[in-house]
Short mmCIF file of N, CA and C and ligand atoms in Angstrom, two decimals:
data_model
loop_
_atom_site.label_atom_id
_atom_site.label_comp_id
_atom_site.label_asym_id
_atom_site.label_seq_id
_atom_site.Cartn_x
_atom_site.Cartn_y
_atom_site.Cartn_z
N MET O 47 62.56 49.88 25.66
CA MET O 47 63.52 49.83 26.77
C MET O 47 62.87 50.46 28.01
N SER O 48 62.81 49.71 29.08
CA SER O 48 62.13 50.26 30.26
C SER O 48 63.12 51.08 31.10
N ASP O 49 62.60 52.04 31.81
CA ASP O 49 63.39 52.96 32.61
C ASP O 49 62.70 53.01 33.98
N PRO O 50 63.07 52.06 34.88
CA PRO O 50 62.35 51.94 36.15
C PRO O 50 62.38 53.21 37.00
N ASP O 51 63.50 53.93 36.96
CA ASP O 51 63.59 55.16 37.76
C ASP O 51 62.62 56.21 37.24
N LEU O 52 62.45 56.24 35.92
CA LEU O 52 61.56 57.23 35.32
C LEU O 52 60.11 56.92 35.71
N LEU O 53 59.76 55.64 35.64
CA LEU O 53 58.40 55.24 36.02
C LEU O 53 58.16 55.50 37.50
N ALA O 54 59.16 55.27 38.33
CA ALA O 54 59.02 55.52 39.77
C ALA O 54 58.78 57.01 40.02
N ALA O 55 59.44 57.85 39.26
CA ALA O 55 59.26 59.30 39.41
C ALA O 55 57.84 59.70 39.00
N ALA O 56 57.34 59.10 37.93
CA ALA O 56 55.97 59.40 37.49
C ALA O 56 54.96 58.93 38.54
N ARG O 57 55.21 57.76 39.09
CA ARG O 57 54.30 57.21 40.11
C ARG O 57 54.27 58.12 41.35
N ALA O 58 55.43 58.58 41.76
CA ALA O 58 55.51 59.41 42.97
C ALA O 58 54.82 60.75 42.78
N VAL O 59 55.07 61.39 41.64
CA VAL O 59 54.52 62.74 41.44
C VAL O 59 53.02 62.71 41.21
N ARG O 60 52.52 61.58 40.72
CA ARG O 60 51.08 61.44 40.45
C ARG O 60 50.23 61.81 41.68
N GLU O 61 50.77 61.54 42.84
CA GLU O 61 50.04 61.85 44.08
C GLU O 61 49.69 63.34 44.16
N ASN O 62 50.48 64.17 43.51
CA ASN O 62 50.28 65.62 43.58
C ASN O 62 49.36 66.16 42.50
N ALA O 63 48.83 65.28 41.67
CA ALA O 63 47.94 65.75 40.61
C ALA O 63 46.76 66.53 41.21
N TYR O 64 46.33 67.54 40.48
CA TYR O 64 45.17 68.33 40.91
C TYR O 64 44.03 67.95 39.98
N ALA O 65 43.21 67.00 40.41
CA ALA O 65 42.16 66.47 39.54
C ALA O 65 40.83 66.33 40.29
N PRO O 66 40.34 67.45 40.86
CA PRO O 66 39.10 67.37 41.65
C PRO O 66 37.86 67.12 40.80
N TYR O 67 37.96 67.33 39.48
CA TYR O 67 36.77 67.20 38.63
C TYR O 67 36.67 65.81 38.02
N SER O 68 37.76 65.32 37.46
CA SER O 68 37.73 63.97 36.89
C SER O 68 38.05 62.91 37.95
N ARG O 69 38.71 63.30 39.00
CA ARG O 69 39.23 62.37 40.00
C ARG O 69 40.13 61.31 39.35
N PHE O 70 40.77 61.71 38.28
CA PHE O 70 41.66 60.82 37.55
C PHE O 70 43.05 61.44 37.57
N LYS O 71 43.87 60.96 38.51
CA LYS O 71 45.20 61.54 38.67
C LYS O 71 46.18 60.88 37.71
N VAL O 72 46.96 61.70 37.03
CA VAL O 72 47.97 61.21 36.08
C VAL O 72 49.33 61.80 36.47
N GLY O 73 50.34 60.96 36.41
CA GLY O 73 51.71 61.41 36.64
C GLY O 73 52.55 61.13 35.40
N ALA O 74 53.43 62.04 35.08
CA ALA O 74 54.33 61.84 33.93
C ALA O 74 55.74 62.21 34.33
N ALA O 75 56.70 61.51 33.74
CA ALA O 75 58.11 61.86 33.94
C ALA O 75 58.81 61.74 32.59
N VAL O 76 59.68 62.67 32.33
CA VAL O 76 60.46 62.62 31.09
C VAL O 76 61.94 62.71 31.44
N ARG O 77 62.76 61.97 30.68
CA ARG O 77 64.21 62.07 30.85
C ARG O 77 64.74 62.91 29.70
N GLY O 78 65.40 63.99 30.03
CA GLY O 78 65.97 64.85 29.01
C GLY O 78 67.28 64.27 28.48
N ALA O 79 67.81 64.89 27.45
CA ALA O 79 69.05 64.40 26.82
C ALA O 79 70.19 64.33 27.82
N SER O 80 70.19 65.21 28.82
CA SER O 80 71.27 65.23 29.82
C SER O 80 71.16 64.07 30.80
N GLY O 81 70.02 63.41 30.80
CA GLY O 81 69.79 62.34 31.79
C GLY O 81 68.92 62.81 32.95
N ARG O 82 68.74 64.11 33.07
CA ARG O 82 67.90 64.63 34.17
C ARG O 82 66.44 64.24 33.96
N VAL O 83 65.75 64.08 35.09
CA VAL O 83 64.33 63.69 35.04
C VAL O 83 63.46 64.89 35.43
N PHE O 84 62.38 65.09 34.66
CA PHE O 84 61.43 66.17 34.94
C PHE O 84 60.04 65.55 35.05
N VAL O 85 59.25 66.08 35.99
CA VAL O 85 57.96 65.46 36.25
C VAL O 85 56.82 66.46 36.06
N GLY O 86 55.63 65.89 35.86
CA GLY O 86 54.44 66.73 35.72
C GLY O 86 53.20 65.95 36.11
N VAL O 87 52.16 66.68 36.43
CA VAL O 87 50.86 66.08 36.78
C VAL O 87 49.77 66.81 36.02
N ASN O 88 48.61 66.20 35.93
CA ASN O 88 47.49 66.94 35.35
C ASN O 88 47.00 67.97 36.36
N VAL O 89 46.68 69.14 35.84
CA VAL O 89 46.23 70.27 36.67
C VAL O 89 44.90 70.74 36.08
N GLU O 90 43.81 70.37 36.72
CA GLU O 90 42.49 70.70 36.18
C GLU O 90 42.05 72.08 36.63
N ASN O 91 40.95 72.54 36.00
CA ASN O 91 40.42 73.86 36.31
C ASN O 91 38.91 73.79 36.25
N VAL O 92 38.26 74.61 37.05
CA VAL O 92 36.79 74.62 37.04
C VAL O 92 36.28 75.00 35.66
N ALA O 93 37.03 75.78 34.92
CA ALA O 93 36.72 76.00 33.49
C ALA O 93 37.44 74.85 32.77
N TYR O 94 36.72 73.77 32.58
CA TYR O 94 37.34 72.50 32.20
C TYR O 94 38.39 72.54 31.09
N PRO O 95 38.15 73.29 30.00
CA PRO O 95 39.17 73.25 28.92
C PRO O 95 40.51 73.84 29.32
N GLU O 96 40.54 74.54 30.44
CA GLU O 96 41.81 75.15 30.88
C GLU O 96 42.72 74.16 31.58
N GLY O 97 42.24 72.95 31.81
CA GLY O 97 43.07 71.95 32.47
C GLY O 97 44.23 71.54 31.59
N THR O 98 45.30 71.08 32.23
CA THR O 98 46.47 70.64 31.46
C THR O 98 46.84 69.21 31.85
N CYS O 99 47.44 68.51 30.90
CA CYS O 99 47.80 67.11 31.09
C CYS O 99 49.16 66.98 31.78
N ALA O 100 49.35 65.81 32.37
CA ALA O 100 50.60 65.51 33.07
C ALA O 100 51.81 65.60 32.13
N GLU O 101 51.63 65.09 30.92
CA GLU O 101 52.74 65.10 29.96
C GLU O 101 53.17 66.53 29.65
N ALA O 102 52.17 67.40 29.49
CA ALA O 102 52.47 68.81 29.17
C ALA O 102 53.27 69.44 30.30
N GLY O 103 52.90 69.11 31.55
CA GLY O 103 53.62 69.67 32.69
C GLY O 103 55.07 69.21 32.73
N ALA O 104 55.29 67.94 32.45
CA ALA O 104 56.66 67.40 32.50
C ALA O 104 57.51 68.02 31.38
N ILE O 105 56.91 68.16 30.21
CA ILE O 105 57.64 68.78 29.09
C ILE O 105 57.96 70.23 29.42
N ALA O 106 57.00 70.94 29.99
CA ALA O 106 57.24 72.34 30.34
C ALA O 106 58.38 72.47 31.35
N ALA O 107 58.43 71.56 32.32
CA ALA O 107 59.51 71.61 33.32
C ALA O 107 60.86 71.37 32.65
N MET O 108 60.89 70.44 31.70
CA MET O 108 62.15 70.15 31.00
C MET O 108 62.62 71.38 30.21
N VAL O 109 61.69 72.00 29.50
CA VAL O 109 62.06 73.15 28.69
C VAL O 109 62.48 74.32 29.58
N ALA O 110 61.77 74.50 30.68
CA ALA O 110 62.13 75.59 31.60
C ALA O 110 63.52 75.41 32.18
N ALA O 111 63.96 74.15 32.27
CA ALA O 111 65.30 73.87 32.80
C ALA O 111 66.37 73.99 31.73
N GLY O 112 65.95 74.30 30.50
CA GLY O 112 66.94 74.54 29.46
C GLY O 112 67.19 73.37 28.53
N GLU O 113 66.33 72.34 28.63
CA GLU O 113 66.52 71.17 27.76
C GLU O 113 65.40 71.09 26.74
N SER O 114 65.69 70.49 25.61
CA SER O 114 64.66 70.42 24.57
C SER O 114 64.65 69.10 23.81
N ARG O 115 65.32 68.06 24.36
CA ARG O 115 65.23 66.75 23.70
C ARG O 115 64.83 65.69 24.73
N LEU O 116 63.87 64.86 24.32
CA LEU O 116 63.40 63.77 25.18
C LEU O 116 64.21 62.51 24.90
N GLN O 117 64.62 61.86 26.00
CA GLN O 117 65.30 60.57 25.87
C GLN O 117 64.32 59.43 26.14
N ALA O 118 63.38 59.67 27.05
CA ALA O 118 62.39 58.65 27.41
C ALA O 118 61.24 59.32 28.15
N VAL O 119 60.08 58.64 28.13
CA VAL O 119 58.85 59.19 28.71
C VAL O 119 58.15 58.09 29.50
N ALA O 120 57.55 58.45 30.63
CA ALA O 120 56.73 57.49 31.39
C ALA O 120 55.46 58.20 31.85
N VAL O 121 54.33 57.51 31.74
CA VAL O 121 53.03 58.06 32.15
C VAL O 121 52.31 57.00 32.96
N ILE O 122 51.70 57.40 34.07
CA ILE O 122 51.02 56.42 34.92
C ILE O 122 49.70 56.99 35.44
N ALA O 123 48.72 56.11 35.52
CA ALA O 123 47.41 56.50 36.06
C ALA O 123 46.76 55.28 36.69
N ASP O 124 45.75 55.54 37.51
CA ASP O 124 45.01 54.46 38.15
C ASP O 124 43.87 54.06 37.21
N SER O 125 44.24 53.39 36.12
CA SER O 125 43.28 53.05 35.07
C SER O 125 43.30 51.54 34.85
N PRO O 126 42.24 51.00 34.28
CA PRO O 126 42.19 49.55 34.06
C PRO O 126 43.25 49.05 33.09
N ALA O 127 43.65 49.92 32.18
CA ALA O 127 44.72 49.59 31.22
C ALA O 127 45.62 50.81 31.11
N PRO O 128 46.89 50.61 30.73
CA PRO O 128 47.80 51.76 30.62
C PRO O 128 47.16 52.88 29.80
N VAL O 129 47.24 54.09 30.34
CA VAL O 129 46.49 55.19 29.75
C VAL O 129 47.25 55.80 28.57
N PRO O 130 46.62 55.85 27.39
CA PRO O 130 47.30 56.43 26.23
C PRO O 130 47.26 57.95 26.28
N PRO O 131 48.37 58.62 25.97
CA PRO O 131 48.37 60.09 25.95
C PRO O 131 47.33 60.61 24.95
N CYS O 132 46.73 61.74 25.27
CA CYS O 132 45.74 62.34 24.38
C CYS O 132 46.43 62.83 23.10
N GLY O 133 45.63 63.16 22.11
CA GLY O 133 46.19 63.58 20.83
C GLY O 133 47.11 64.78 20.94
N GLY O 134 46.70 65.76 21.74
CA GLY O 134 47.52 66.96 21.91
C GLY O 134 48.86 66.63 22.54
N CYS O 135 48.85 65.74 23.50
CA CYS O 135 50.11 65.35 24.16
C CYS O 135 51.01 64.57 23.22
N ARG O 136 50.42 63.78 22.34
CA ARG O 136 51.24 63.06 21.35
C ARG O 136 51.99 64.06 20.47
N GLN O 137 51.31 65.11 20.08
CA GLN O 137 51.97 66.13 19.25
C GLN O 137 53.06 66.83 20.07
N LYS O 138 52.80 67.09 21.34
CA LYS O 138 53.81 67.74 22.20
C LYS O 138 55.02 66.83 22.36
N LEU O 139 54.79 65.53 22.54
CA LEU O 139 55.90 64.59 22.67
C LEU O 139 56.72 64.57 21.39
N ALA O 140 56.02 64.59 20.24
CA ALA O 140 56.71 64.52 18.95
C ALA O 140 57.58 65.76 18.71
N GLU O 141 57.22 66.86 19.33
CA GLU O 141 58.01 68.10 19.17
C GLU O 141 59.42 67.94 19.74
N PHE O 142 59.51 67.17 20.83
CA PHE O 142 60.78 67.10 21.58
C PHE O 142 61.46 65.74 21.53
N GLY O 143 60.79 64.75 20.96
CA GLY O 143 61.38 63.42 20.87
C GLY O 143 61.35 62.94 19.43
N GLY O 144 61.98 61.80 19.19
CA GLY O 144 61.98 61.21 17.86
C GLY O 144 61.00 60.06 17.79
N PRO O 145 60.80 59.51 16.59
CA PRO O 145 59.87 58.40 16.46
C PRO O 145 60.25 57.19 17.31
N ASP O 146 61.56 57.02 17.59
CA ASP O 146 62.00 55.86 18.36
C ASP O 146 62.12 56.13 19.85
N THR O 147 61.78 57.32 20.28
CA THR O 147 61.86 57.62 21.72
C THR O 147 60.91 56.71 22.50
N PRO O 148 61.44 55.97 23.49
CA PRO O 148 60.60 55.03 24.22
C PRO O 148 59.61 55.72 25.15
N VAL O 149 58.39 55.19 25.17
CA VAL O 149 57.34 55.69 26.07
C VAL O 149 56.79 54.51 26.86
N THR O 150 56.82 54.62 28.17
CA THR O 150 56.24 53.59 29.04
C THR O 150 54.90 54.09 29.56
N LEU O 151 53.85 53.31 29.30
CA LEU O 151 52.52 53.64 29.80
C LEU O 151 52.21 52.61 30.87
N ALA O 152 51.73 53.07 32.03
CA ALA O 152 51.57 52.13 33.14
C ALA O 152 50.32 52.41 33.95
N THR O 153 49.87 51.35 34.63
CA THR O 153 48.80 51.51 35.61
C THR O 153 49.42 51.43 37.00
N THR O 154 48.72 51.98 37.97
CA THR O 154 49.24 51.92 39.34
C THR O 154 49.27 50.48 39.86
N ASP O 155 48.52 49.57 39.18
CA ASP O 155 48.52 48.16 39.57
C ASP O 155 49.69 47.38 39.00
N GLY O 156 50.51 48.03 38.21
CA GLY O 156 51.71 47.36 37.72
C GLY O 156 51.65 46.86 36.29
N VAL O 157 50.58 47.16 35.56
CA VAL O 157 50.54 46.78 34.15
C VAL O 157 51.36 47.81 33.36
N ARG O 158 52.20 47.30 32.46
CA ARG O 158 53.05 48.22 31.69
C ARG O 158 52.94 47.95 30.21
N GLN O 159 52.98 49.01 29.46
CA GLN O 159 53.01 48.89 28.00
C GLN O 159 54.15 49.74 27.49
N GLU O 160 55.02 49.12 26.70
CA GLU O 160 56.16 49.86 26.13
C GLU O 160 55.83 50.23 24.70
N THR O 161 55.96 51.50 24.39
CA THR O 161 55.70 51.93 23.02
C THR O 161 56.70 53.02 22.65
N THR O 162 56.46 53.70 21.55
CA THR O 162 57.36 54.78 21.13
C THR O 162 56.52 55.97 20.67
N ILE O 163 57.15 57.11 20.57
CA ILE O 163 56.43 58.30 20.10
C ILE O 163 55.94 58.08 18.67
N GLY O 164 56.75 57.42 17.85
CA GLY O 164 56.36 57.18 16.46
C GLY O 164 55.14 56.28 16.34
N THR O 165 55.04 55.32 17.24
CA THR O 165 53.87 54.43 17.24
C THR O 165 52.63 55.19 17.72
N LEU O 166 52.83 56.06 18.69
CA LEU O 166 51.69 56.83 19.21
C LEU O 166 51.19 57.87 18.21
N LEU O 167 52.11 58.40 17.41
CA LEU O 167 51.73 59.45 16.46
C LEU O 167 52.38 59.21 15.10
N PRO O 168 51.86 58.22 14.37
CA PRO O 168 52.43 57.98 13.04
C PRO O 168 52.06 59.12 12.08
N GLY O 169 52.92 59.38 11.14
CA GLY O 169 52.63 60.40 10.13
C GLY O 169 52.50 61.79 10.71
N SER O 170 53.28 62.07 11.76
CA SER O 170 53.09 63.35 12.47
C SER O 170 53.49 64.56 11.62
N PHE O 171 52.81 65.64 11.87
CA PHE O 171 53.13 66.93 11.25
C PHE O 171 54.44 67.42 11.84
N SER O 172 55.37 67.80 11.00
CA SER O 172 56.66 68.26 11.49
C SER O 172 57.10 69.49 10.71
N ALA O 173 58.20 70.09 11.15
CA ALA O 173 58.72 71.30 10.49
C ALA O 173 59.03 71.02 9.02
N ALA O 174 59.38 69.79 8.70
CA ALA O 174 59.71 69.45 7.30
C ALA O 174 58.53 69.70 6.37
N HIS O 175 57.32 69.60 6.91
CA HIS O 175 56.13 69.82 6.07
C HIS O 175 55.95 71.28 5.70
N MET O 176 56.68 72.16 6.35
CA MET O 176 56.57 73.58 6.03
C MET O 176 57.71 74.03 5.13
N ASP O 177 58.59 73.10 4.77
CA ASP O 177 59.74 73.40 3.95
C ASP O 177 59.33 73.40 2.47
N ARG O 178 59.17 74.57 1.90
CA ARG O 178 58.69 74.67 0.52
C ARG O 178 59.82 74.93 -0.48
N ALA O 179 61.05 74.98 0.04
CA ALA O 179 62.20 75.28 -0.85
C ALA O 179 62.51 74.10 -1.78
N1 THU J 297 45.10 63.22 31.31
C1 THU J 297 46.46 63.39 31.38
O1 THU J 297 46.97 64.16 32.20
N2 THU J 297 47.22 62.67 30.53
C2 THU J 297 46.76 61.72 29.68
O2 THU J 297 47.55 61.09 29.01
C3 THU J 297 45.31 61.45 29.59
C4 THU J 297 44.44 62.38 30.34
C5 THU J 297 44.27 63.97 32.27
C6 THU J 297 43.50 65.13 31.73
C7 THU J 297 42.38 65.25 32.75
O3 THU J 297 42.82 66.01 33.85
C8 THU J 297 42.15 63.82 33.22
O4 THU J 297 43.30 63.09 32.83
C9 THU J 297 40.92 63.17 32.62
O5 THU J 297 40.90 63.29 31.24
#
C-alpha cells in the first residue's frame, strides 16, 4: 500500500542529509500508529563507523515523541534502483513494525518498490526467541 504523503516527507527531508563523505543522501519517513509522520536523514561522521542511517533517525524521532509502533515506512535516495535498508536498519524496523508493515523504497527519479518489513528481514530475531519458559 503506497503512502504518497510519507514518501513526500522522506523526499523533502533528504535534502538535509549530512553526507559529506559518501555524498549519498538518504531520507526516511515513518508513520507511527497515531498517524503522525517522523523523518530522518543519514548523518555521517569523519570517524566513519559513527555515521547513522536515515531510517535510524526517523525511528529515533518517533520514539522520542512517545510512539513505538510503525504503520508504514518510506526511504528515498538518488540511486539507480530503490535503495534497500542496511541489515542493521532492517533489525531496527523489525523492532517497531510487524512483518506486514509496508515499506516503500524509492529513487529521486520516481522509481518505487513496495515491500514489507517481513520480506526485508525474514526469520528475524525477536523477543520470542528469548522465551525459555
Ligand atoms: N544509508 C542510509 O542512510 N540508509 C540506507 O538504507 C542505506 C545507506 C546511508 C549510510 C551512509 O551515510 C550512506 O548511506 C552510504 O552508505
